[in-house]
């Protein structure tokens, strides 16, 4: 601890001189579209080339500088350096593409932050799209209006804002709905404990963390945001990211952060991508309201008495993107969580006849944009042997040319369905017994006034009395008329003793 304190003190003592002597270096780490192989830009990362300690990584500096306020001075230096590089490269005809710079959450509290950044872009006469702004998710954690206002100002002015270090909490997308950021950066290292890599069978297995990443990627796309995965270190991670449609990557697998001259050499000859890809909604049923934590739709979604979920349809494949707690409990029982539900593959469990019903309903709501009601049967949902019937109302909320998004409100009607089936079974069994018995059987209700109501008789009953079924019902309105008069008293006595 003593050593740490001394080291920290040394850093503090020397930081101002270091800035004057230009000992801080800006390094660049490229960002790629790994599906197309194109480059999309870089992130600027600071290092201190210390005369004695050598290259000091930012993790050893930034926390101290954030505590003593120096971070703003350093960041201004980094931003200006980046702008200078961009200007030089433009002048040299090198299409270096955009660069993202980090903005500490402490910078966001400075009154002149906006003026400083706009001033730099103007001073170096850069297209506004070349400088991107990275703000860590935690800066928005405490519903900070001020932070939000600054970010809005940047976006309004035309900057692209990226939310850095977006965590695994899928629900935090909700809290970020108010942030008008265009890019979400997800750090793979946050997922490393969930990411299993190769299993013993040599097969890829992505655990629940992966599934949550997937739903974050999809939701971000539905919000019109691009997603960059950073800290990508393995081919398995890269393949998985491709499989879930996360095309933008930054990580050691592709390139480490490097000094400016290396960066320029590195990207020479690599095709560039002009614009980040995002899903474009061709029709939008107030989709965004759905992710807004304060919107009525969301409140209804979360507090809805029944279960509800949001599913995506793509190439006739369905996947759950969001579910409320009620839905989880309804489908998986008391111990089932929303996370469990999100890792569930609904398609594996829907029964064949229900699959047809489901897709018919889906296509109908797509055609009419109206609510469509259907009953669906699922098998082995969450637990082996579990049978689930859901009464479902679905509605399309958004769609693109290739994907659609649906809202499903569900009631669990399993008990009712099972009881109904049980009743039917009993009736069928009874019928089978009665028609096979050699003997007449009839069921009759005699009410309190002595009125007789016929319920049922088997074939033998009619034939034994010498009637067909039709004849019997035409001619006999009261079975007691068939009893010989001297027995009538006895029969009535027996009946009254039974009732
Ligand atoms: P960050 O903004 O999340 O930056 C990404 C960090 O991940 C960088 O660390 C980068 O070198 C590292 N990284 C990239 N690919 C991989 C990978 O495949 N595996 C692993 N394990 N790491 C990878 P770096 O450069 O050490 O920066 C650390 C943090 O320091 C940054 O995290 C950022 O929060 C902060 N920082 C760096 N430069 C600046 C700056 O100029 N201003 C401010 N305010 N903060 C900065
Ligand atoms: Ca960053
Ligand atoms: Ca990051």
Coordinates of C-alpha atoms and ligand atoms in Angstrom, one line a residue:
X1 CA 0.0 0.0 0.0
X2 CA 2.9 2.3 0.9
X3 CA 4.5 1.6 -2.4
X4 CA 1.3 2.2 -4.2
X5 CA 0.9 5.6 -2.5
X6 CA 4.4 6.6 -3.3
X7 CA 4.0 5.6 -6.9
X8 CA 0.7 7.5 -7.1
X9 CA 2.4 10.6 -5.5
X10 CA 5.2 10.3 -8.1
X11 CA 2.7 10.3 -10.9
X12 CA 0.9 13.3 -9.4
X13 CA 4.2 15.2 -9.0
X14 CA 5.2 14.7 -12.5
X15 CA 2.0 14.8 -14.4
X16 CA 2.1 18.5 -15.4
X17 CA 5.7 18.3 -16.6
X18 CA 4.8 15.2 -18.5
X19 CA 2.1 17.0 -20.3
X20 CA 4.4 19.9 -21.1
X21 CA 7.1 17.6 -22.3
X22 CA 4.6 15.7 -24.4
X23 CA 5.3 12.4 -22.7
X24 CA 1.7 11.3 -23.2
X25 CA 1.2 9.4 -26.4
X26 CA -2.0 8.6 -28.2
X27 CA -2.2 5.1 -29.5
X28 CA -4.8 3.7 -31.8
X29 CA -6.6 0.4 -31.8
X30 CA -8.4 -0.4 -35.1
X31 CA -12.1 -1.4 -35.3
X32 CA -13.3 -3.7 -38.0
X33 CA -16.3 -5.1 -39.6
X34 CA -15.3 -8.8 -39.4
X35 CA -18.0 -9.9 -41.7
X36 CA -16.9 -7.8 -44.6
X37 CA -13.2 -7.4 -43.6
X38 CA -13.6 -3.6 -43.8
X39 CA -12.1 -1.2 -41.4
X40 CA -14.4 1.3 -39.7
X41 CA -12.1 3.3 -37.5
X42 CA -10.1 3.2 -34.3
X43 CA -10.2 4.1 -30.6
X44 CA -7.7 6.5 -29.3
X45 CA -6.0 5.2 -26.1
X46 CA -3.5 7.2 -24.0
X47 CA -0.1 6.0 -22.7
X48 CA 2.5 7.7 -20.7
X49 CA 6.1 7.2 -22.0
X50 CA 7.7 7.7 -18.6
X51 CA 11.5 8.4 -18.7
X52 CA 12.1 5.9 -15.8
X53 CA 9.1 3.6 -15.7
X54 CA 8.7 3.2 -19.4
X55 CA 5.3 2.9 -21.0
X56 CA 2.6 3.3 -18.3
X57 CA -0.8 1.9 -19.3
X58 CA -3.9 4.1 -18.7
X59 CA -5.4 1.8 -16.1
X60 CA -2.5 2.9 -13.8
X61 CA -3.1 6.6 -14.5
X62 CA -6.7 7.4 -15.2
X63 CA -8.2 6.5 -11.8
X64 CA -5.6 8.8 -10.0
X65 CA -6.2 11.6 -12.5
X66 CA -10.0 11.2 -12.1
X67 CA -9.5 11.7 -8.4
X68 CA -7.4 14.8 -8.6
X69 CA -9.1 16.4 -11.6
X70 CA -6.1 16.1 -14.0
X71 CA -8.0 13.8 -16.3
X72 CA -9.7 16.8 -18.0
X73 CA -6.3 18.3 -18.8
X74 CA -5.0 15.0 -20.1
X75 CA -8.1 14.3 -22.1
X76 CA -8.1 17.8 -23.7
X77 CA -4.5 17.0 -24.8
X78 CA -5.5 13.6 -26.2
X79 CA -8.5 15.1 -28.1
X80 CA -6.3 17.8 -29.6
X81 CA -3.6 15.2 -30.5
X82 CA -6.3 13.1 -32.2
X83 CA -7.6 16.1 -34.2
X84 CA -4.1 17.0 -35.2
X85 CA -3.5 13.4 -36.5
X86 CA -6.8 13.4 -38.4
X87 CA -5.9 16.8 -40.0
X88 CA -2.4 15.5 -41.0
X89 CA -3.8 12.3 -42.4
X90 CA -6.5 14.1 -44.4
X91 CA -3.8 16.5 -45.8
X92 CA -1.6 13.6 -46.8
X93 CA -4.6 12.0 -48.5
X94 CA -4.8 9.1 -46.1
X95 CA -8.4 8.2 -45.5
X96 CA -7.9 7.3 -41.9
X97 CA -11.6 7.2 -41.0
X98 CA -13.2 8.0 -37.7
X99 CA -11.5 7.9 -34.4
X100 CA -13.3 7.5 -31.0
X101 CA -12.0 9.4 -28.0
X102 CA -12.7 8.6 -24.4
X103 CA -14.5 11.2 -22.3
X104 CA -14.2 10.6 -18.6
X105 CA -17.4 11.0 -16.6
X106 CA -15.6 13.8 -14.7
X107 CA -15.1 15.7 -18.0
X108 CA -18.8 15.6 -18.4
X109 CA -19.2 17.9 -15.5
X110 CA -17.1 20.6 -17.0
X111 CA -19.0 23.6 -18.2
X112 CA -16.8 24.2 -21.2
X113 CA -16.6 20.6 -22.4
X114 CA -18.9 21.1 -25.3
X115 CA -17.2 24.3 -26.4
X116 CA -13.7 22.7 -26.1
X117 CA -14.6 19.7 -28.4
X118 CA -16.6 21.8 -31.0
X119 CA -13.7 24.3 -30.9
X120 CA -11.2 21.5 -31.7
X121 CA -13.2 20.2 -34.6
X122 CA -13.5 23.7 -36.0
X123 CA -9.8 24.6 -35.4
X124 CA -8.6 21.6 -37.4
X125 CA -11.5 21.9 -39.8
X126 CA -12.6 18.3 -39.5
X127 CA -15.8 16.7 -40.7
X128 CA -17.9 16.3 -37.6
X129 CA -18.3 12.5 -38.4
X130 CA -14.6 11.9 -37.9
X131 CA -14.5 12.4 -34.2
X132 CA -16.6 10.1 -32.1
X133 CA -17.3 10.3 -28.4
X134 CA -17.1 7.4 -26.0
X135 CA -18.8 7.7 -22.7
X136 CA -18.9 4.9 -20.2
X137 CA -22.3 3.5 -19.3
X138 CA -21.7 4.2 -15.6
X139 CA -21.8 7.9 -16.4
X140 CA -25.5 7.5 -16.9
X141 CA -26.0 5.3 -13.9
X142 CA -27.4 8.0 -11.5
X143 CA -30.0 9.5 -13.8
X144 CA -27.8 12.4 -14.3
X145 CA -29.7 15.1 -16.2
X146 CA -26.7 17.2 -16.7
X147 CA -24.8 14.4 -18.3
X148 CA -27.8 13.6 -20.5
X149 CA -28.1 17.2 -21.6
X150 CA -24.4 17.4 -22.7
X151 CA -24.8 14.2 -24.6
X152 CA -27.9 15.5 -26.3
X153 CA -26.1 18.6 -27.2
X154 CA -23.3 16.6 -28.9
X155 CA -25.7 14.5 -30.8
X156 CA -27.7 17.5 -31.8
X157 CA -24.5 19.1 -33.1
X158 CA -23.8 16.0 -35.2
X159 CA -21.4 13.9 -33.2
X160 CA -21.7 10.2 -32.9
X161 CA -21.9 9.1 -29.3
X162 CA -20.9 5.6 -28.2
X163 CA -21.8 4.1 -24.9
X164 CA -18.7 2.4 -23.6
X165 CA -18.4 -0.7 -21.4
X166 CA -22.0 -1.6 -21.8
X167 CA -22.5 -4.4 -19.2
X168 CA -24.3 -7.7 -19.3
X169 CA -27.5 -6.4 -17.6
X170 CA -30.0 -6.7 -20.4
X171 CA -32.4 -4.5 -18.5
X172 CA -30.0 -1.6 -18.4
X173 CA -30.9 -1.0 -22.0
X174 CA -34.1 0.4 -20.5
X175 CA -32.3 3.0 -18.4
X176 CA -30.3 4.0 -21.5
X177 CA -33.3 4.6 -23.6
X178 CA -33.1 8.3 -23.0
X179 CA -29.6 8.5 -24.1
X180 CA -29.5 9.4 -27.8
X181 CA -26.3 7.4 -28.4
X182 CA -25.9 5.7 -31.8
X183 CA -23.4 3.0 -30.8
X184 CA -23.2 0.5 -28.1
X185 CA -19.8 -0.9 -27.1
X186 CA -19.9 -4.3 -25.3
X187 CA -16.8 -5.5 -23.6
X188 CA -16.3 -9.3 -24.1
X189 CA -14.3 -9.5 -20.9
X190 CA -17.4 -8.7 -18.9
X191 CA -18.8 -11.9 -20.4
X192 CA -15.8 -14.0 -20.0
X193 CA -17.1 -15.8 -16.9
X194 CA -20.2 -16.7 -18.8
X195 CA -18.5 -17.6 -22.0
X196 CA -17.6 -21.3 -21.9
X197 CA -15.5 -21.6 -25.0
X198 CA -15.2 -25.1 -26.4
X199 CA -16.9 -27.9 -24.4
X200 CA -15.4 -31.4 -24.0
X201 CA -17.2 -32.6 -27.0
X202 CA -15.3 -30.0 -29.0
X203 CA -18.5 -28.4 -29.8
X204 CA -19.3 -24.7 -29.2
X205 CA -21.4 -24.0 -26.2
X206 CA -22.5 -20.5 -25.4
X207 CA -23.9 -20.2 -21.9
X208 CA -26.5 -17.8 -20.7
X209 CA -24.2 -14.8 -20.7
X210 CA -23.9 -15.3 -24.4
X211 CA -27.6 -15.5 -24.8
X212 CA -28.0 -12.2 -23.0
X213 CA -25.4 -10.6 -25.2
X214 CA -27.4 -11.8 -28.1
X215 CA -30.6 -10.3 -26.9
X216 CA -28.7 -7.0 -26.1
X217 CA -27.3 -7.0 -29.7
X218 CA -30.8 -7.6 -31.1
X219 CA -32.5 -5.0 -28.9
X220 CA -29.8 -2.4 -29.7
X221 CA -30.4 -3.1 -33.4
X222 CA -34.1 -2.6 -32.9
X223 CA -33.3 0.7 -31.3
X224 CA -31.3 1.6 -34.4
X225 CA -28.0 1.4 -32.6
X226 CA -24.8 -0.2 -34.0
X227 CA -23.0 -2.6 -31.7
X228 CA -19.2 -2.9 -31.4
X229 CA -17.8 -5.8 -29.4
X230 CA -14.4 -5.0 -27.8
X231 CA -11.9 -7.2 -26.1
X232 CA -12.4 -9.9 -28.7
X233 CA -9.5 -12.3 -28.1
X234 CA -10.5 -15.7 -29.6
X235 CA -11.7 -17.0 -32.8
X236 CA -14.6 -18.7 -30.9
X237 CA -15.8 -15.3 -29.7
X238 CA -15.5 -13.8 -33.1
X239 CA -17.5 -16.6 -34.7
X240 CA -20.1 -16.4 -32.0
X241 CA -20.4 -12.6 -32.5
X242 CA -20.8 -13.1 -36.2
X243 CA -23.5 -15.7 -35.6
X244 CA -25.6 -13.2 -33.6
X245 CA -25.2 -10.4 -36.1
X246 CA -22.6 -8.4 -34.2
X247 CA -20.3 -7.3 -37.0
X248 CA -18.1 -4.7 -35.4
X249 CA -15.2 -5.8 -33.4
X250 CA -12.1 -4.4 -31.7
X251 CA -9.6 -6.6 -29.9
X252 CA -6.3 -8.3 -29.7
X253 CA -7.5 -11.0 -32.1
X254 CA -7.4 -8.3 -34.8
X255 CA -4.9 -5.7 -33.6
X256 CA -3.5 -4.3 -30.4
X257 CA -3.4 -0.6 -29.7
X258 CA -0.5 0.8 -31.6
X259 CA 1.3 4.2 -32.1
X260 CA 0.0 6.5 -34.8
X261 CA 2.6 5.7 -37.5
X262 CA 2.0 1.9 -37.0
X263 CA -1.7 2.4 -37.2
X264 CA -1.5 4.2 -40.5
X265 CA 0.7 1.5 -42.0
X266 CA -1.6 -1.1 -40.6
X267 CA -4.7 0.2 -42.3
X268 CA -3.2 1.0 -45.6
X269 CA -4.8 -1.1 -48.3
X270 CA -7.7 -2.3 -46.0
X271 CA -11.0 -1.5 -47.5
X272 CA -13.0 1.0 -45.5
X273 CA -16.6 1.0 -44.5
X274 CA -18.3 4.4 -44.9
X275 CA -21.3 3.9 -42.6
X276 CA -22.1 1.7 -39.7
X277 CA -24.8 -0.7 -40.4
X278 CA -28.0 -0.5 -38.4
X279 CA -31.4 -2.0 -38.8
X280 CA -33.7 0.4 -40.6
X281 CA -37.3 0.2 -39.8
X282 CA -39.5 0.4 -42.8
X283 CA -42.5 0.6 -40.6
X284 CA -42.5 1.6 -37.0
X285 CA -45.4 1.1 -34.7
X286 CA -44.0 3.4 -32.1
X287 CA -41.4 0.8 -31.4
X288 CA -39.2 3.1 -29.4
X289 CA -41.9 3.8 -26.9
X290 CA -41.6 0.1 -26.1
X291 CA -38.1 0.4 -24.7
X292 CA -38.7 3.7 -22.9
X293 CA -38.8 2.9 -19.2
X294 CA -41.4 5.6 -18.5
X295 CA -43.7 4.9 -21.4
X296 CA -47.1 3.5 -20.8
X297 CA -46.3 0.4 -22.9
X298 CA -43.3 -0.4 -20.8
X299 CA -45.2 0.1 -17.5
X300 CA -48.0 -2.1 -18.8
X301 CA -45.4 -4.6 -19.9
X302 CA -43.7 -4.8 -16.5
X303 CA -46.8 -4.6 -14.3
X304 CA -49.1 -6.5 -16.6
X305 CA -51.0 -9.0 -14.6
X306 CA -50.4 -11.7 -17.1
X307 CA -47.2 -12.9 -18.8
X308 CA -45.9 -11.0 -21.8
X309 CA -42.9 -11.2 -24.0
X310 CA -41.4 -9.7 -27.1
X311 CA -40.3 -12.0 -29.9
X312 CA -38.4 -11.6 -33.1
X313 CA -39.2 -13.4 -36.3
X314 CA -36.4 -13.8 -38.8
X315 CA -36.5 -16.4 -41.7
X316 CA -39.4 -18.1 -40.0
X317 CA -37.3 -18.5 -36.8
X318 CA -38.7 -17.1 -33.6
X319 CA -36.7 -15.9 -30.6
X320 CA -37.7 -14.2 -27.3
X321 CA -36.0 -10.9 -26.8
X322 CA -37.8 -9.7 -23.7
X323 CA -40.1 -11.2 -21.2
X324 CA -41.6 -10.0 -18.0
X325 CA -41.4 -11.8 -14.7
X326 CA -45.0 -13.1 -15.0
X327 CA -44.1 -14.7 -18.3
X328 CA -41.1 -16.5 -16.8
X329 CA -43.1 -17.9 -13.9
X330 CA -46.0 -18.8 -16.1
X331 CA -43.8 -20.8 -18.4
X332 CA -41.2 -22.2 -16.1
X333 CA -42.7 -22.1 -12.6
X334 CA -41.8 -20.1 -9.5
X335 CA -38.0 -20.6 -9.8
X336 CA -37.8 -19.6 -13.4
X337 CA -36.2 -16.2 -14.0
X338 CA -36.3 -13.8 -17.0
X339 CA -32.7 -14.8 -17.8
X340 CA -33.8 -18.5 -17.9
X341 CA -36.5 -17.6 -20.3
X342 CA -34.2 -15.6 -22.6
X343 CA -31.9 -18.6 -22.9
X344 CA -34.8 -20.8 -24.0
X345 CA -35.3 -21.8 -27.5
X346 CA -39.1 -21.6 -27.9
X347 CA -39.1 -23.3 -31.3
X348 CA -37.8 -26.6 -29.8
X349 CA -40.8 -26.8 -27.5
X350 CA -43.8 -25.7 -29.6
X351 CA -45.9 -28.6 -30.6
X352 CA -46.4 -29.3 -34.3
X353 CA -50.0 -28.3 -34.7
X354 CA -49.3 -25.1 -32.6
X355 CA -46.4 -24.2 -34.8
X356 CA -48.8 -24.0 -37.7
X357 CA -51.3 -22.0 -35.7
X358 CA -48.5 -19.7 -34.5
X359 CA -47.2 -18.9 -37.9
X360 CA -50.7 -18.4 -39.3
X361 CA -51.4 -15.9 -36.5
X362 CA -48.0 -14.2 -37.0
X363 CA -48.7 -13.7 -40.7
X364 CA -52.2 -12.5 -40.0
X365 CA -51.0 -9.8 -37.6
X366 CA -48.4 -8.8 -40.1
X367 CA -51.0 -8.5 -42.7
X368 CA -53.6 -6.7 -40.7
X369 CA -51.6 -5.0 -37.9
X370 CA -54.4 -6.1 -35.6
X371 CA -54.3 -8.2 -32.5
X372 CA -54.6 -11.9 -33.2
X373 CA -55.6 -14.4 -30.6
X374 CA -54.5 -18.1 -30.6
X375 CA -53.9 -21.0 -28.3
X376 CA -50.5 -22.6 -28.3
X377 CA -49.2 -25.8 -26.8
X378 CA -45.7 -26.3 -25.7
X379 CA -43.8 -29.4 -24.4
X380 CA -40.9 -29.7 -22.0
X381 CA -40.7 -25.9 -21.5
X382 CA -37.9 -25.3 -18.9
X383 CA -38.6 -28.6 -17.3
X384 CA -38.8 -32.1 -18.9
X385 CA -42.3 -33.4 -19.1
X386 CA -44.0 -30.0 -18.5
X387 CA -46.9 -29.4 -20.8
X388 CA -48.0 -25.8 -21.2
X389 CA -50.9 -24.3 -23.0
X390 CA -50.9 -20.5 -23.6
X391 CA -53.8 -18.3 -24.6
X392 CA -52.0 -15.7 -26.6
X393 CA -52.8 -12.3 -28.0
X394 CA -50.1 -11.1 -30.4
X395 CA -49.5 -7.9 -32.2
X396 CA -46.7 -6.8 -34.5
X397 CA -44.9 -3.8 -33.1
X398 CA -42.2 -3.2 -35.7
X399 CA -40.7 -4.7 -38.8
X400 CA -38.0 -4.4 -41.3
X401 CA -37.7 -6.0 -44.7
X402 CA -36.3 -9.2 -43.1
X403 CA -37.3 -9.1 -39.5
X404 CA -40.4 -8.5 -37.4
X405 CA -41.0 -7.8 -33.8
X406 CA -44.1 -9.0 -31.9
X407 CA -45.6 -8.4 -28.6
X408 CA -47.3 -11.4 -27.0
X409 CA -49.6 -11.2 -24.0
X410 CA -50.2 -14.7 -22.6
X411 CA -52.5 -16.4 -20.1
X412 CA -51.6 -19.9 -18.9
X413 CA -54.6 -22.1 -19.6
X414 CA -52.8 -25.4 -18.9
X415 CA -54.9 -26.3 -15.9
X416 CA -58.1 -25.6 -17.8
X417 CA -56.9 -27.6 -20.8
X418 CA -55.8 -30.5 -18.8
X419 CA -59.1 -30.6 -16.9
X420 CA -61.0 -30.5 -20.2
X421 CA -58.9 -33.3 -21.6
X422 CA -59.4 -35.3 -18.5
X423 CA -63.2 -34.9 -18.7
X424 CA -63.2 -35.9 -22.3
X425 CA -61.1 -39.0 -21.5
X426 CA -63.5 -40.0 -18.7
X427 CA -66.5 -39.6 -21.0
X428 CA -64.9 -41.6 -23.7
X429 CA -64.0 -44.4 -21.3
X430 CA -67.4 -44.5 -19.9
X431 CA -68.9 -44.6 -23.3
X432 CA -66.6 -47.5 -24.2
X433 CA -67.6 -49.4 -21.1
X434 CA -71.3 -48.9 -21.6
X435 CA -71.4 -49.9 -25.2
X436 CA -69.5 -53.1 -24.4
X437 CA -71.6 -54.2 -21.4
X438 CA -74.2 -56.9 -22.1
X439 CA -77.0 -55.3 -20.2
X440 CA -79.2 -52.2 -20.4
X441 CA -77.9 -49.1 -18.8
X442 CA -79.6 -45.7 -18.7
X443 CA -79.0 -42.6 -16.7
X444 CA -81.8 -40.4 -15.6
X445 CA -82.2 -37.4 -13.4
X446 CA -85.3 -37.2 -11.2
X447 CA -85.7 -33.7 -9.8
X448 CA -87.5 -32.8 -6.5
X449 CA -90.9 -32.5 -8.2
X450 CA -90.6 -36.1 -9.4
X451 CA -89.9 -34.9 -13.0
X452 CA -87.8 -37.3 -15.0
X453 CA -85.0 -36.1 -17.3
X454 CA -83.4 -38.6 -19.6
X455 CA -79.6 -38.3 -19.9
X456 CA -78.2 -41.4 -21.6
X457 CA -78.9 -45.0 -22.5
X458 CA -76.7 -47.6 -24.2
X459 CA -77.8 -49.6 -27.3
X460 CA -78.6 -52.7 -25.3
X461 CA -81.1 -50.7 -23.2
X462 CA -83.1 -49.8 -26.3
X463 CA -82.9 -53.2 -27.9
X464 CA -83.8 -55.1 -24.7
X465 CA -87.0 -53.1 -24.5
X466 CA -87.7 -53.8 -28.2
X467 CA -87.2 -50.2 -29.5
X468 CA -84.8 -48.3 -31.7
X469 CA -83.3 -45.2 -30.1
X470 CA -85.6 -42.9 -32.2
X471 CA -88.7 -45.0 -31.4
X472 CA -88.0 -45.0 -27.7
X473 CA -87.7 -41.2 -27.5
X474 CA -90.8 -40.6 -29.7
X475 CA -93.0 -42.9 -27.7
X476 CA -91.7 -43.0 -24.2
X477 CA -91.5 -39.7 -22.3
X478 CA -91.3 -41.3 -18.9
X479 CA -89.6 -44.7 -18.4
X480 CA -91.9 -45.5 -15.5
X481 CA -94.7 -46.1 -17.9
X482 CA -92.9 -49.2 -19.1
X483 CA -93.0 -50.7 -15.6
X484 CA -95.9 -53.2 -15.0
X485 CA -98.5 -51.6 -12.7
X486 CA -97.9 -54.1 -9.8
X487 CA -94.2 -53.3 -9.7
X488 CA -94.6 -49.5 -9.9
X489 CA -94.9 -49.0 -6.1
X490 CA -91.7 -51.0 -5.5
X491 CA -89.8 -49.1 -8.2
X492 CA -90.9 -45.7 -6.8
X493 CA -89.9 -46.9 -3.3
X494 CA -86.5 -47.8 -4.4
X495 CA -86.1 -44.5 -6.2
X496 CA -87.0 -42.5 -3.2
X497 CA -84.7 -44.5 -1.0
X498 CA -81.9 -43.6 -3.3
X499 CA -82.6 -39.9 -3.4
Ligands
LIG1 P1 -11.6 1.3 -22.6 O1 -12.1 2.6 -23.0 O2 -12.6 0.3 -22.3 O3 -10.6 0.8 -23.7 C1 -10.4 -0.5 -24.1 C2 -9.3 -1.1 -23.4 O4 -9.3 -2.5 -23.7 C3 -8.0 -0.6 -23.8 O5 -7.1 -0.7 -22.7 C4 -7.5 -1.7 -24.8 O6 -6.1 -1.7 -25.0 C5 -8.0 -2.9 -24.2 N1 -8.2 -4.0 -25.1 C6 -8.5 -3.9 -26.4 N2 -8.6 -5.1 -27.0 C7 -8.4 -6.0 -26.0 C8 -8.5 -7.4 -25.9 O7 -8.7 -8.1 -26.9 N3 -8.3 -8.0 -24.7 C9 -8.0 -7.2 -23.6 N4 -7.9 -7.9 -22.4 N5 -8.0 -5.9 -23.6 C10 -8.2 -5.3 -24.8 P2 -6.2 0.5 -22.3 O8 -5.6 1.1 -23.5 O9 -5.2 -0.1 -21.3 O10 -7.2 1.5 -21.6 C11 -7.8 1.2 -20.4 C12 -8.8 2.2 -20.1 O11 -8.3 3.4 -19.7 C13 -9.8 2.5 -21.2 O12 -10.7 1.5 -21.3 C14 -10.3 3.8 -20.8 O13 -11.4 3.7 -19.9 C15 -9.2 4.5 -20.1 N6 -8.5 5.4 -21.1 C16 -7.6 5.1 -22.0 N7 -7.3 6.2 -22.7 C17 -8.0 7.2 -22.2 C18 -8.1 8.6 -22.5 O14 -7.5 9.2 -23.3 N8 -9.0 9.3 -21.7 C19 -9.7 8.7 -20.7 N9 -10.6 9.5 -20.0 N10 -9.7 7.4 -20.4 C20 -8.8 6.7 -21.2
LIG2 CA1 -13.3 3.4 -24.5
LIG3 CA1 -14.5 -0.1 -23.2

